Structures are given as C-alpha cells and as structure tokens.
Short mmCIF file of C-alpha atoms and ligand atoms in Angstrom, two decimals:
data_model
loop_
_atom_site.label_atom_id
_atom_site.label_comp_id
_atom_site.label_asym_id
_atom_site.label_seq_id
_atom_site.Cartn_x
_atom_site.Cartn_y
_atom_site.Cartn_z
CA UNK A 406 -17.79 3.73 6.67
CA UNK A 407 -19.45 1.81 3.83
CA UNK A 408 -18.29 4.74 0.99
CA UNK A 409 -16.83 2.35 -1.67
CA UNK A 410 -13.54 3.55 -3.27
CA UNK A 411 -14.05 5.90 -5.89
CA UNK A 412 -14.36 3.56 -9.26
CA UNK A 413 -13.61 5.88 -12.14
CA UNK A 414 -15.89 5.92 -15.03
CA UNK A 415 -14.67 4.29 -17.97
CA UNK A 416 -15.84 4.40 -21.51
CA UNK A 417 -16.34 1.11 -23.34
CA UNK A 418 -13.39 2.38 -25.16
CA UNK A 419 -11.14 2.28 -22.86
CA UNK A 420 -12.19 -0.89 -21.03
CA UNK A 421 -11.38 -1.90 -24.43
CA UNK A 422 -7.42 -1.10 -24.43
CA UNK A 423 -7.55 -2.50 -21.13
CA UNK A 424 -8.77 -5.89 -21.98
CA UNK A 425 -6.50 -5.65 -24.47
CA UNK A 426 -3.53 -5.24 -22.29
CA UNK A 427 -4.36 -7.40 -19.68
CA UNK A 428 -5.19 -10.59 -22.14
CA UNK A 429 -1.88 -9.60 -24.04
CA UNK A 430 0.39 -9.58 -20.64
CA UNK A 431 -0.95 -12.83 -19.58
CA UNK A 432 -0.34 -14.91 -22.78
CA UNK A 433 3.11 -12.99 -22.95
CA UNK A 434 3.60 -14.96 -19.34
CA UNK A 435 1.81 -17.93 -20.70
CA UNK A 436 3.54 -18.24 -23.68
CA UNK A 437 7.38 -17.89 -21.63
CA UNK A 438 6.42 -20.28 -19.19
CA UNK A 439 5.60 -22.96 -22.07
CA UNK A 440 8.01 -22.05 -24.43
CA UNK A 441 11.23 -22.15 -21.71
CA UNK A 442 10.66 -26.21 -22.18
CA UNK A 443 11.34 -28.71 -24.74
CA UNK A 444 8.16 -30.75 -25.70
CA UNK A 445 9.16 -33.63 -23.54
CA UNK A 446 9.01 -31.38 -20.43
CA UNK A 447 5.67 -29.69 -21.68
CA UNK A 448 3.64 -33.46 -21.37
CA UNK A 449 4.77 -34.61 -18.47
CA UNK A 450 3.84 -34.43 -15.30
CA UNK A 451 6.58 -32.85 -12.87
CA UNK A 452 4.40 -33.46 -9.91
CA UNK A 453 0.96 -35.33 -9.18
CA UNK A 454 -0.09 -32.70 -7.67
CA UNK A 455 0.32 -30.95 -10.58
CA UNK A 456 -1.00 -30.99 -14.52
CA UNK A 457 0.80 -31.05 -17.08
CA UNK A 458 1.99 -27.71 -18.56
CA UNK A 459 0.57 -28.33 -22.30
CA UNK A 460 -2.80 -29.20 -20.26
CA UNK A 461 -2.83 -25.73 -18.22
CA UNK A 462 -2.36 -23.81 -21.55
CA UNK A 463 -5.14 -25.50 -23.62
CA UNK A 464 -7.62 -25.56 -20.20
CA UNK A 465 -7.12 -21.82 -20.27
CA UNK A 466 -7.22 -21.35 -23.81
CA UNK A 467 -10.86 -23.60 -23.75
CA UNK A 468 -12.01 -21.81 -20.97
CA UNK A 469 -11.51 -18.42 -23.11
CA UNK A 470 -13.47 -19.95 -25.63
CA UNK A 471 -16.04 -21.12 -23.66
CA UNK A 472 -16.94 -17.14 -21.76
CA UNK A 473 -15.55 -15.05 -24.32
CA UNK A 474 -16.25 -17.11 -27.98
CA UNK A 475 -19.10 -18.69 -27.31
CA UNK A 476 -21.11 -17.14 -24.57
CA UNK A 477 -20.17 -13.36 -24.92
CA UNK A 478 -19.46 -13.34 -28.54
CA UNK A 479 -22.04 -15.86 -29.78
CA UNK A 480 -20.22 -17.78 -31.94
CA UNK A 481 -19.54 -21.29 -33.42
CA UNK A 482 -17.56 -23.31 -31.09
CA UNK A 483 -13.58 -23.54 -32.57
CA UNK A 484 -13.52 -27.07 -30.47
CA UNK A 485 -16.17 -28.20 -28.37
CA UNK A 486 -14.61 -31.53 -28.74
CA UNK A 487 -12.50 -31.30 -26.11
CA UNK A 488 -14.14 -30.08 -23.88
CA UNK A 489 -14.51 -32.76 -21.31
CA UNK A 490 -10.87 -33.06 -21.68
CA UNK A 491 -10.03 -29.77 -20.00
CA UNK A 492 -12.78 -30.07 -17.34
CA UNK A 493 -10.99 -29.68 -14.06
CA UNK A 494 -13.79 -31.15 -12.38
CA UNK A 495 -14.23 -34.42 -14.96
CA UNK A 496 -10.36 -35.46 -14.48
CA UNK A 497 -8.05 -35.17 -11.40
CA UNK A 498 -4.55 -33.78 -11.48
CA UNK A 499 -2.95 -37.16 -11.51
CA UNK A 500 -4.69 -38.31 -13.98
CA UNK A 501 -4.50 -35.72 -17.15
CA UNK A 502 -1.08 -36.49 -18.92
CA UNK A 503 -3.28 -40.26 -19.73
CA UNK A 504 -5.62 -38.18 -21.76
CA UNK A 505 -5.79 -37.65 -25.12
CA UNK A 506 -4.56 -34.02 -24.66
CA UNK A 507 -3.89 -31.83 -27.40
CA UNK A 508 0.08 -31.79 -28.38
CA UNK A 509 1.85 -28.97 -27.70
CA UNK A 510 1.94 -27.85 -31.16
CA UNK A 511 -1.99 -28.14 -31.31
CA UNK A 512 -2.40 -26.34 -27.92
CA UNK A 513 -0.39 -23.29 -29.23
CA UNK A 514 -2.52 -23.25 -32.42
CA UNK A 515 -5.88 -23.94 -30.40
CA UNK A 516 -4.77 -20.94 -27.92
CA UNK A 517 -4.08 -18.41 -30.77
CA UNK A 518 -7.18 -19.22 -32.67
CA UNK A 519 -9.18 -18.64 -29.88
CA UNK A 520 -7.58 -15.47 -28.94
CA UNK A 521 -7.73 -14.13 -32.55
CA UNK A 522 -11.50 -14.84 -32.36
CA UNK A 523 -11.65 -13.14 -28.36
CA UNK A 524 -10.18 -9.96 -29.80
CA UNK A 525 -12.87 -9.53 -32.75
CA UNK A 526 -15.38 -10.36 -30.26
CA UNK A 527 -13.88 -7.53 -27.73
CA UNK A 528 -14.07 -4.87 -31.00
CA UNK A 529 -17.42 -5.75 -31.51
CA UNK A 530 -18.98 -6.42 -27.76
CA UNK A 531 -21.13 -3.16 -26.04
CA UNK A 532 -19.62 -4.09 -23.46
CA UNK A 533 -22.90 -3.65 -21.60
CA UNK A 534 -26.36 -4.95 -21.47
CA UNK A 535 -25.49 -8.27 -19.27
CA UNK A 536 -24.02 -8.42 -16.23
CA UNK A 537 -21.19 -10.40 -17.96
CA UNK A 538 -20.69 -7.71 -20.36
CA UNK A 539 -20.99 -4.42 -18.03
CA UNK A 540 -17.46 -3.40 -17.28
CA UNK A 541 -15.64 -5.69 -19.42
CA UNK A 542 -16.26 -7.99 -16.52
CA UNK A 543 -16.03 -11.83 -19.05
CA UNK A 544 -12.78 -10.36 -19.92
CA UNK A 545 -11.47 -9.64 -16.91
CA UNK A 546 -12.33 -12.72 -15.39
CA UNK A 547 -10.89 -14.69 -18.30
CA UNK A 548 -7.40 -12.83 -17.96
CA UNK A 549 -7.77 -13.29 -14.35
CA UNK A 550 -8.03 -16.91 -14.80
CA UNK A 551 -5.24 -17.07 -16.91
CA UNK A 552 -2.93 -15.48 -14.99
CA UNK A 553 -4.14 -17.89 -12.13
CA UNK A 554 -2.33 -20.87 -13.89
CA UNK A 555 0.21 -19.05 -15.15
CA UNK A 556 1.03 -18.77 -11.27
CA UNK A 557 -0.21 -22.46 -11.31
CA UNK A 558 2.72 -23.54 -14.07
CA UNK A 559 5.21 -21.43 -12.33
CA UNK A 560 4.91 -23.89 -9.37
CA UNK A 561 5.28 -26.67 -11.49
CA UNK A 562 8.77 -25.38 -12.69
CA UNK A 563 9.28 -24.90 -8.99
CA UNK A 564 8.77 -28.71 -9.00
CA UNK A 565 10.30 -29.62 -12.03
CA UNK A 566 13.28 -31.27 -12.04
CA UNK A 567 16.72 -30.48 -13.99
CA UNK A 568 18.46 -26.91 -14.47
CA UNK A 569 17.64 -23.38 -14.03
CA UNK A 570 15.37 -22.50 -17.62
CA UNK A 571 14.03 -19.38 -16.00
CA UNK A 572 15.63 -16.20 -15.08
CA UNK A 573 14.61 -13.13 -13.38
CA UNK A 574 16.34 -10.09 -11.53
CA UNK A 575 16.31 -10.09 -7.90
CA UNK A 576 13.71 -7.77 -5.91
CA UNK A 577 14.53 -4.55 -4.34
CA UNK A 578 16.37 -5.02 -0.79
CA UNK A 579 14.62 -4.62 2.42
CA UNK A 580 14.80 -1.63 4.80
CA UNK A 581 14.56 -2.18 8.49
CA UNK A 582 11.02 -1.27 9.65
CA UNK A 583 10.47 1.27 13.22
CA UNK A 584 8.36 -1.50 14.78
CA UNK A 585 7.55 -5.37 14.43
CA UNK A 586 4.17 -5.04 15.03
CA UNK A 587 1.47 -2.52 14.87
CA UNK A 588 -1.76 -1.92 16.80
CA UNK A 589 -5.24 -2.59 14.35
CA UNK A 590 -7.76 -0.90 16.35
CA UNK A 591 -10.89 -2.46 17.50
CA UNK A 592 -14.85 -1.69 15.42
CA UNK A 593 -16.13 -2.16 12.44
CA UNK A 594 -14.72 -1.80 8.85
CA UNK A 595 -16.10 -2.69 5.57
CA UNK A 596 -15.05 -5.87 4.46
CA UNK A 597 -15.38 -7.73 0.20
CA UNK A 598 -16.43 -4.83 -2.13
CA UNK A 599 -19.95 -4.85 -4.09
CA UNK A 600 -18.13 -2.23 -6.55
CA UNK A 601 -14.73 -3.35 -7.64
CA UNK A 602 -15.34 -4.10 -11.26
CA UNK A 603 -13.25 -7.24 -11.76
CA UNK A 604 -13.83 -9.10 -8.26
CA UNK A 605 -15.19 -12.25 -8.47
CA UNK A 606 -18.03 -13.71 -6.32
CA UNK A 607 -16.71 -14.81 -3.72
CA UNK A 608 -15.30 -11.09 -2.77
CA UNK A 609 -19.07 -10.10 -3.00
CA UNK A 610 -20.65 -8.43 -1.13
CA UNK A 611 -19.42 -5.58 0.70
CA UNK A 612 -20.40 -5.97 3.97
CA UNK A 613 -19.47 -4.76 7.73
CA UNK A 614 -17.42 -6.76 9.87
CA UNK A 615 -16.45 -5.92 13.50
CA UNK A 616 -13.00 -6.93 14.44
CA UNK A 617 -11.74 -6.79 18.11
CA UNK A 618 -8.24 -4.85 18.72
CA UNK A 619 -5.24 -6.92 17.78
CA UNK A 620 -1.33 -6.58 16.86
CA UNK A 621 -0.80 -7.50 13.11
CA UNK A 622 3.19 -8.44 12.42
CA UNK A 623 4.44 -6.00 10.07
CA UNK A 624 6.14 -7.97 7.79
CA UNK A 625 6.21 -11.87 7.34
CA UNK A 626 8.23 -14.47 8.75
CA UNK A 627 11.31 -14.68 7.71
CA UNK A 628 13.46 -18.24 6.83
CA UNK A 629 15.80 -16.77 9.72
CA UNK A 630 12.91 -17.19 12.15
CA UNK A 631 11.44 -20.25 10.80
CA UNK A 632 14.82 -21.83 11.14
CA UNK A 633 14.80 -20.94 14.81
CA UNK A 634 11.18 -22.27 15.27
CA UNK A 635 13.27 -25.68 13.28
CA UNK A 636 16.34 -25.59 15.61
CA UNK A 637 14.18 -25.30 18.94
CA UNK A 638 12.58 -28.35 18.15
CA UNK A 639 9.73 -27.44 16.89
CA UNK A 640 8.53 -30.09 14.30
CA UNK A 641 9.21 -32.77 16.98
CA UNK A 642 6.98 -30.86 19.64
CA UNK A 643 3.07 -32.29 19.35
CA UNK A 644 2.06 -29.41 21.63
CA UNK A 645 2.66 -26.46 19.12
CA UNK A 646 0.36 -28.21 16.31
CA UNK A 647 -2.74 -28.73 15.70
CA UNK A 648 -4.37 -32.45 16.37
CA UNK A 649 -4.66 -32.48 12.63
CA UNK A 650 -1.29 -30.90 11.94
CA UNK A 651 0.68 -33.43 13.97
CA UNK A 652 -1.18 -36.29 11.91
CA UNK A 653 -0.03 -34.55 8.98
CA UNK A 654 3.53 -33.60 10.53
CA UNK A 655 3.55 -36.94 11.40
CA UNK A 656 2.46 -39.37 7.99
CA UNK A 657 4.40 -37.16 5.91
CA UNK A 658 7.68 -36.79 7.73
CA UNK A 659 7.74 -32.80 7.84
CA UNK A 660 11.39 -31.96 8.82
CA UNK A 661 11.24 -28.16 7.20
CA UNK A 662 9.97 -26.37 3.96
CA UNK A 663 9.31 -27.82 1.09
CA UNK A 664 12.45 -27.38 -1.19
CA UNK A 665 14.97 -26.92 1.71
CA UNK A 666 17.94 -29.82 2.71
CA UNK A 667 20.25 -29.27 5.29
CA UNK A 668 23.80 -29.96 5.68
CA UNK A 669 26.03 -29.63 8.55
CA UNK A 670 24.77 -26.39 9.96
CA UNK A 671 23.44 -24.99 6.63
CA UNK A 672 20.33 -25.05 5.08
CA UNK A 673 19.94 -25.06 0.89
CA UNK A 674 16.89 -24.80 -0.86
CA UNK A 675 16.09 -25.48 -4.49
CA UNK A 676 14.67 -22.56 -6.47
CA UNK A 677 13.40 -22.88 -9.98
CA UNK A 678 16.69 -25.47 -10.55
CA UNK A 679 19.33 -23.37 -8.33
CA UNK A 680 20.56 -24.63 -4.93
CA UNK A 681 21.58 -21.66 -2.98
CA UNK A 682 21.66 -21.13 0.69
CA UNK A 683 18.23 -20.31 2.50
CA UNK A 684 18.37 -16.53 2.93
CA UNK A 685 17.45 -15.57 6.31
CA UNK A 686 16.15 -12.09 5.67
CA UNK A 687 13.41 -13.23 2.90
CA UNK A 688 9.65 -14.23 3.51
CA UNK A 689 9.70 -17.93 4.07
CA UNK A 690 7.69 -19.56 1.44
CA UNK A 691 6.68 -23.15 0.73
CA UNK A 692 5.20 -23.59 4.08
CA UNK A 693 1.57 -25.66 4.86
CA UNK A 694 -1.32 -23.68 6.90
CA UNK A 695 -0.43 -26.38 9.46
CA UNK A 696 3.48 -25.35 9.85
CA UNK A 697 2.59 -21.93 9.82
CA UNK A 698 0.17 -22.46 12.77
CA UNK A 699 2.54 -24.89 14.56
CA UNK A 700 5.17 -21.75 13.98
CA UNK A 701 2.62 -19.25 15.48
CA UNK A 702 1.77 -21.02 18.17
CA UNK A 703 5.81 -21.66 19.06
CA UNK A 704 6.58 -18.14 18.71
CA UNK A 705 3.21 -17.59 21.35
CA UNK A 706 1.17 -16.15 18.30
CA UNK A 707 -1.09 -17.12 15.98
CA UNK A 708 -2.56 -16.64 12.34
CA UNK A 709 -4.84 -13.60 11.76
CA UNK A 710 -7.80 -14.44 10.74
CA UNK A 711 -9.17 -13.66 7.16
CA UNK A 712 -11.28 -10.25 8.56
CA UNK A 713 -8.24 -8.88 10.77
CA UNK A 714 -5.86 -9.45 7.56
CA UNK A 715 -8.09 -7.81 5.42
CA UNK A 716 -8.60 -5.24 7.95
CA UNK A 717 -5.23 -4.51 8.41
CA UNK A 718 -5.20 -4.10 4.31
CA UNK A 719 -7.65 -1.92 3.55
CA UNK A 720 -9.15 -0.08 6.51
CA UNK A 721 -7.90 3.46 6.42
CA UNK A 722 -8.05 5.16 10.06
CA UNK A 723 -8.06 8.58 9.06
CA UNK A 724 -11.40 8.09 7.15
CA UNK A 725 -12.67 4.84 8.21
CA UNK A 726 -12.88 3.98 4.52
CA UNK A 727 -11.64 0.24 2.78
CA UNK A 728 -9.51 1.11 0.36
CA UNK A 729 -8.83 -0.93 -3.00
CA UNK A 730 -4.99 -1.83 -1.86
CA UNK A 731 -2.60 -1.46 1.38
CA UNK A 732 -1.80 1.60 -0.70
CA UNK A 733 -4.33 3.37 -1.49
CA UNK A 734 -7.01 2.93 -4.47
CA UNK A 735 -4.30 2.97 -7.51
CA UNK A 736 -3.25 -0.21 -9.34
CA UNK A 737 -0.23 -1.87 -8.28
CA UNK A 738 2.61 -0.50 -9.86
CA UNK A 739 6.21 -2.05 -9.35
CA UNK A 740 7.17 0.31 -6.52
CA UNK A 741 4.04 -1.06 -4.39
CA UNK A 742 4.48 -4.53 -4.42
CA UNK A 743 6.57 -8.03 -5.66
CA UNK A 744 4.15 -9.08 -8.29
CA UNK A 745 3.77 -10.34 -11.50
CA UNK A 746 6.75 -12.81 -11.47
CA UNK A 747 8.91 -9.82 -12.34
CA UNK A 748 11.57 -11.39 -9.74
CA UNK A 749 10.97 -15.11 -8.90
CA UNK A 750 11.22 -14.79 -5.36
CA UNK A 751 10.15 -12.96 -2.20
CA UNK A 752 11.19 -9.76 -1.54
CA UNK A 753 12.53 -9.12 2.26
CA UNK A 754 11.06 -7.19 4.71
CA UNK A 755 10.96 -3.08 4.17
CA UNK A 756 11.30 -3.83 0.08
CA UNK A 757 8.43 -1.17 -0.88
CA UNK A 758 7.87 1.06 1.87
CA UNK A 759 5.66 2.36 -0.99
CA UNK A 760 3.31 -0.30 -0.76
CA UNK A 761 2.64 0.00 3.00
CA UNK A 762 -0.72 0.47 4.55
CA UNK A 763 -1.79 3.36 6.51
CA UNK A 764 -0.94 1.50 10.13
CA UNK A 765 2.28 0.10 8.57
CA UNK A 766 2.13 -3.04 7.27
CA UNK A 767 3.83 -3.91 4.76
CA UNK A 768 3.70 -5.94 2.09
CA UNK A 769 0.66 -7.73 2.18
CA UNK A 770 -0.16 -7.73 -1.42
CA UNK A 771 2.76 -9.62 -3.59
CA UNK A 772 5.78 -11.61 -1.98
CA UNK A 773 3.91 -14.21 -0.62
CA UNK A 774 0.43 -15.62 -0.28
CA UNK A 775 -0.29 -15.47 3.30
CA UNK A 776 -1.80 -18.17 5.51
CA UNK A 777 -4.93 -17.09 7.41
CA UNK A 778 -6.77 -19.31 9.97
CA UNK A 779 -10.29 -18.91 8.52
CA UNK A 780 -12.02 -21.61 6.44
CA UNK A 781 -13.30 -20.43 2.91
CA UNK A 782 -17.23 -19.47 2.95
CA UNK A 783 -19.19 -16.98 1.11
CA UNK A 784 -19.97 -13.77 2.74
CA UNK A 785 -23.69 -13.03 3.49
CA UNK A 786 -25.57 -12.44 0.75
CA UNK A 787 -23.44 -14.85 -1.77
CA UNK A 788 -24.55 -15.23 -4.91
CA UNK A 789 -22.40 -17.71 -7.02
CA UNK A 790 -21.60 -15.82 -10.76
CA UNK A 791 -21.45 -16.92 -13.31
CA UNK A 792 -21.12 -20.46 -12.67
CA UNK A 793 -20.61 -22.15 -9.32
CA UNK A 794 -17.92 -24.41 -9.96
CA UNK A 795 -15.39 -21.21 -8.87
CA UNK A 796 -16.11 -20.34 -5.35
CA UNK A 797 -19.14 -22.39 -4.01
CA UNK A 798 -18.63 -26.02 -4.53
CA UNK A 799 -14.94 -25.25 -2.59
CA UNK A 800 -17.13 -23.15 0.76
CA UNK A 801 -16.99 -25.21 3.74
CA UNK A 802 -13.85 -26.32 6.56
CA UNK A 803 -11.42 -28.45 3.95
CA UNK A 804 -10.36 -25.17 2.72
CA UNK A 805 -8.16 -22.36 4.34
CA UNK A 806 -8.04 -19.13 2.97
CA UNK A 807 -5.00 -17.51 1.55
CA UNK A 808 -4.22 -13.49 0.86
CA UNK A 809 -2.49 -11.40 -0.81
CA UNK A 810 -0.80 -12.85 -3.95
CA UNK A 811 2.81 -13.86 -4.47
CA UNK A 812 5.81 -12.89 -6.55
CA UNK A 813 3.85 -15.05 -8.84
CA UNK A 814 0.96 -13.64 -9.13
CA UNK A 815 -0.43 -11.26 -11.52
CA UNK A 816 -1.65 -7.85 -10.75
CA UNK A 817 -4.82 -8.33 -12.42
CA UNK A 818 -5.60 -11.46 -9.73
CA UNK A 819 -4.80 -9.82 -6.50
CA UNK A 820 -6.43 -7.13 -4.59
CA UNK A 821 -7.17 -6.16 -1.14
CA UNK A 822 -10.33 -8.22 -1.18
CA UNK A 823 -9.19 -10.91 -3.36
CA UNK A 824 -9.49 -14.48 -2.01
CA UNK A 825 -7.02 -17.54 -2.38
CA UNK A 826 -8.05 -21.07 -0.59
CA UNK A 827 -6.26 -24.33 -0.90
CA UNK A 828 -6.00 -27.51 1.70
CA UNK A 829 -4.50 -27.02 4.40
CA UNK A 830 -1.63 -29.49 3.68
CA UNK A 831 -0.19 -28.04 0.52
CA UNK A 832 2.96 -26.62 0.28
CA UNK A 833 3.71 -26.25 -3.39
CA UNK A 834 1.90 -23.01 -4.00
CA UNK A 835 3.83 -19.70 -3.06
CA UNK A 836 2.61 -19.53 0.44
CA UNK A 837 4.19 -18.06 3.63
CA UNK A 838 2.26 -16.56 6.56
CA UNK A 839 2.59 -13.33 8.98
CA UNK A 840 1.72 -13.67 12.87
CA UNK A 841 -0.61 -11.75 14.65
CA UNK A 842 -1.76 -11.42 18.39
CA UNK A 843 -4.58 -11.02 20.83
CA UNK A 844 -3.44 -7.35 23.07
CA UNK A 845 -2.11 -8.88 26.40
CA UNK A 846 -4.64 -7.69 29.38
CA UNK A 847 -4.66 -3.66 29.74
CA UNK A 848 -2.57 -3.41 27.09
CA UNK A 849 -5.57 -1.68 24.57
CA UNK A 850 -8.02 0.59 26.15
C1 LIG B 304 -8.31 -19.75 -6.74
C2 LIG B 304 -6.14 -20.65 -7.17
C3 LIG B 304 -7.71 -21.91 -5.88
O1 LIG B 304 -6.29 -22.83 -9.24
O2 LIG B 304 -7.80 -23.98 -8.23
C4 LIG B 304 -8.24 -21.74 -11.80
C5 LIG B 304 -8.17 -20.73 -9.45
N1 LIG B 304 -10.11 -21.74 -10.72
N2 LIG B 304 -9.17 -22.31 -12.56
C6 LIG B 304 -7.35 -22.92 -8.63
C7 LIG B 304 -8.83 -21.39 -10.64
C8 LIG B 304 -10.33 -22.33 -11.92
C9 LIG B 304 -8.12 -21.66 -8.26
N3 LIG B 304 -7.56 -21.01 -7.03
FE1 LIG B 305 -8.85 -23.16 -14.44
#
C-alpha cells in the first residue's frame, strides 16, 4: 500500500531540458500577462488585496536570484538592493505600489538578467550533491513559484477594471457523467508522497491515513446549482452557515459570487472584462470556503475533507496504490485536465473523461481549486525545506486548504498531493468546491 509511484530515473541531462522548459513556459506566461498592459495598468494596484503586477514580476524574478544565482550557483548578487522591497513578509499587499519598486522597464531588464545568469548556472550545476541540487529540485521549485503568481496576476486581471486584453479559446464541452456520486471505500491509503521529485514540504511525508467510507460528488458544483442554493434563500438563512460564515455573510453583504450581478431574472458575471450570462453547466468559481460550506450544508452535504479528496485522487482500488494524478502517474497533458490558462475558464462537467480517476471522479486536478474543510498543518514528520516562510509560518486554523489547481494554474504546480491554503473569506482566487457525504445508515457494509 505504501509502493510509491514508479519515479523514472533521469540523467542530469535531461533534468536539464526539463528545467529548461519549465522556466521557459512560465516566463512565456509571465511575460503575456505583463506585457497585455500599458505601464499605467502594470503599477497600479487593481485590488488591495492584490500587488501590483510590475511587483509580482520583479518578486519572482528576485526570488530566482536569490535560490538559483546566489545560493545554487554561488554567485555575486545582480541586486541585493532590493531585496527588502520584494519581501512578501516585510510589506503587505496594500501597501507595495508606495514602494520604491522597480519600473516596469527595470523589472523586465532585472528578470532577464537574472534568468540569463539561472541558465549558465543550470549548464554548469551537478545537479546533485545537496538536497537542493538532487533532482533539479531549486529549479523546480523556482518555476513552481513562478507559475504560482502567474496564477496570482491572472486574478488580478480578473479584478482589473476596463476591457477584455486577454483572450483564450473555450475548453472542451462536457459529457453527461453515469452517476453524480461515487462510493470511496473505507481503510487506509497512502496519503503526501516522500518521492515525488518536485513536491514541496508541506506534501512531505508520505504517510498512511485511514479514511471512513464516503460518497465523493463526481464533478463540481455547477453555477446552475449554486443559483438554486441563491434562489431558495440561501444567503439569508443563518442556519446553513457557519457561526463564522454568517459574521462574514453578514459584514460583507454576500448576495452571490464574486463577479456576478443580477438583473431581472438573469444573472451576468464579469470575466477577464466580458459580461456574459452565468453559464449554468460550468464549475462555479469565485466562491469563499464559507459559501461553499453554507452551499453544502443547504444541499444536506458537506465539504470533503483534505484526506477523503486526496483519497478520492489518488487511491487506486485495483492495487491499493496512490498514484501521482486522478489519471494515472503521467504528466498532465491537455486531454487530462483544464490547466495552464490554456482556456480562461472552467471547463463543465464530463470535459476530459480522460482525466478521471479510477472510481470516477472527474476533474479534480485543473478547472477549479476546490474548497476542502480541513485547516492547513504539516503532516507528521514535517520538516520545513528550505526555508520556513512557505508552508510553516501559514500551519494552524486561519487557513483552509485548497486542491487541485485551476484553469489557471500551471502543470508544474499541481499534483495529486499538491497543497493550496488561503483564508477562508477570499474569493478572488479561482476557487469552487465539490460536495461530498457521510453513507446514510446501512447504506455501506
Ligand atoms: C501557495 C498560493 C498560498 O501565493 O501565497 C508564492 C504561493 N508562496 N510565493 C501564495 C507562494 C510564496 C502561495 N500559495
Ligand atoms: Fe512569492
């Protein structure tokens, strides 16, 4: 039950070419998301929730520098001057666009210069010998950080006002699916992974969890039944939240999704600078861990927790293996799941029966990131690496985990075990939910 999916051996060659891509692909993304604005757009802030998008592309470009320049590759600093300025922890959200930030000609420059240096240091590296080194894993953490605020700026066009400067084609359609729900059985499986090569610490270690039977939705909920959960009343019904939901329903005036306005009997919704009509059949998105719960409970449900999602991802009943993905143990390709921003929206239900797991869910990776009801900790044994200030200072109950990924979200930065968290109040990250249930009495042997 604990067999780890099979990890190929790769030569420091090839980890090469694929540090290579993967840095490439997410500065491609980086460098669209930036350059689809005029200057003006690039400083500001669209959101306070939000940084600027000149200061996401020079934090990740000084963060690249920092691992990869300096600490893997040993050399002189390109600008250790600022630093302090592209500390997440040293200034809030709200507060970056007063810095002195660099422009967004200088943050362009910066970013290349650094990435010229990265890709000398990558020709050079062993790429073993430290723990940072063995398996590429720096570099893969660096391009997974990346590609975490490239998802980061694509929220903050989401937020940004004025027209449509992004354009994708839509996702594949859905396909009705044989059931709603499907049966996860009851014992153990093996949850996190001690061997995936590029999983950060807080998907470490692998470790057995036992999960009671339960019914896992197949797909998520829709903006068709969200809208009934709406029209029945409930964001004006106290008994389907939460104590600290309602609070939150309540001082912030929650009506619906973020991005949606009704009119008459219709509800719109702003995407990316279109208004078009809510489509029922999609994933609804833009929802808090609080609505989703106060939608579970309504619909006489509730959120799976972070074990029974994962379980329902990876645990394979014919061999009572994890497996890397819903999938199997390849990559994600574009016929398994909505990812990489390819299309910038959620696919609907039944869009890649390829990317189903073994009991039938679908979707779980891509789409959207999925609400869970567990609180983000560190599994036993722990061990923050390489610096603390990713997963550990966040472990405790003001965080709920997210899985899964999004439309926006980059292969390299989702996997079966891979871990999302945020507050439970936010709503501008790609985030939907899927229900799950306890088995009624004599309904699982
Ligand atoms: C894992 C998405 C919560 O954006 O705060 C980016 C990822 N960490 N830079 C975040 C991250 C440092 C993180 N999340
Ligand atoms: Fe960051």
């Amino acid at each position: 039950m604990t067999t780890p999916p099979p990890i190929p051996e790769i030569s420091p060659e090839q980890w090469r070419s694929r540090v290579a891509a993967v840095l490439t692909r997410a500065r491609d993304r980086s460098q669209l998301l930036t350059d689809a604005v005029d200057d003006d757009d690039l400083v500001r802030q669209h959101s306070p929730l939000m940084s600027p998008l000149v200061w996401d592309l020079a934090h990740v470009g000084n963060q690249e520098e920092q691992w990869l320049v300096r600490d893997v590759g040993g050399r002189a600093p390109v600008r250790q001057d600022i630093d302090h300025l592209y500390d997440a922890f040293k200034h809030a959200r709200a507060d970056r666009p007063s810095l002195p930030l660099l422009g967004p000609a200088d943050a362009r420059s910066y970013v290349r210069e650094v990435r010229d240096k990265v890709l000398d240091v990558l020709s050079h590296s062993p790429l073993e010998g430290r723990r940072l080194l063995d398996q590429a894993f720096a570099f893969g953490m660096v391009a997974q950080h990346e590609q975490q605020h490239d998802e980061t700026m694509l929220a903050t066009h989401q937020l940004r006002a004025g027209g449509a400067v992004l354009a994708a084609a839509p996702p594949p359609p859905g396909t009705s699916l044989p059931s709603a729900e499907v049966l996860v059985p009851g014992g153990p499986f093996t949850m996190g992974t001690s061997t995936e090569p590029w999983a950060l610490d807080n998907e470490r270690p692998d470790h057995v969890v036992q999960v009671a039977p339960f019914f896992m939705d197949t797909a998520a909920v829709t903006n068709g039944a969200y809208m009934a959960f709406i029209d029945s009343g409930g964001y004006d019904e106290a008994a389907w939240w939460s104590a600290a939901g309602w609070a939150h329903r309540q001082a912030a005036g929650l009506t619906a999704p973020r991005f949606w306005q009704r009119e008459g009997d219709t509800w719109w919704r702003l995407r990316f600078g279109i208004r078009e009509q809510v489509p029922p059949s999609e994933p609804v998105v833009h929802v808090s861990f609080h609505e989703a719960q106060a939608y579970a409970a309504w619909a006489g449900r509730r959120l799976p927790t972070e074990a029974e999602w994962e379980k329902a991802a990876r645990w394979d009943p014919a061999t009572g293996r994890s497996r890397r993905y819903p999938w199997g143990d390849e990559d994600p390709g574009p016929q398994h799941a909505n990812l990489g921003q390819r299309h910038l929206r959620p696919a609907a239900a039944g869009a890649y029966p390829a990317g189903a797991s073994p009991l039938g869910v679908h979707q779980l990776i891509g789409d959207v990131w999925e609400w869970t009801s567990s609180d983000f900790g560190g599994y036993p044994g722990f061990t923050a690496f390489p610096y603390p200030e990713y997963s550990l200072v966040f472990f405790g109950p003001d965080y709920k985990v997210l899985r899964g990924g999004s439309f926006g979200s980059d292969a390299v930065a989702v996997r079966g075990t891979f871990r999302n968290w945020d507050y439970p109040i936010r709503r501008q990250i790609f985030a939907g939910f899927r229900c799950a249930r306890d088995p009624a009495p004599g309904e699982v042997r």
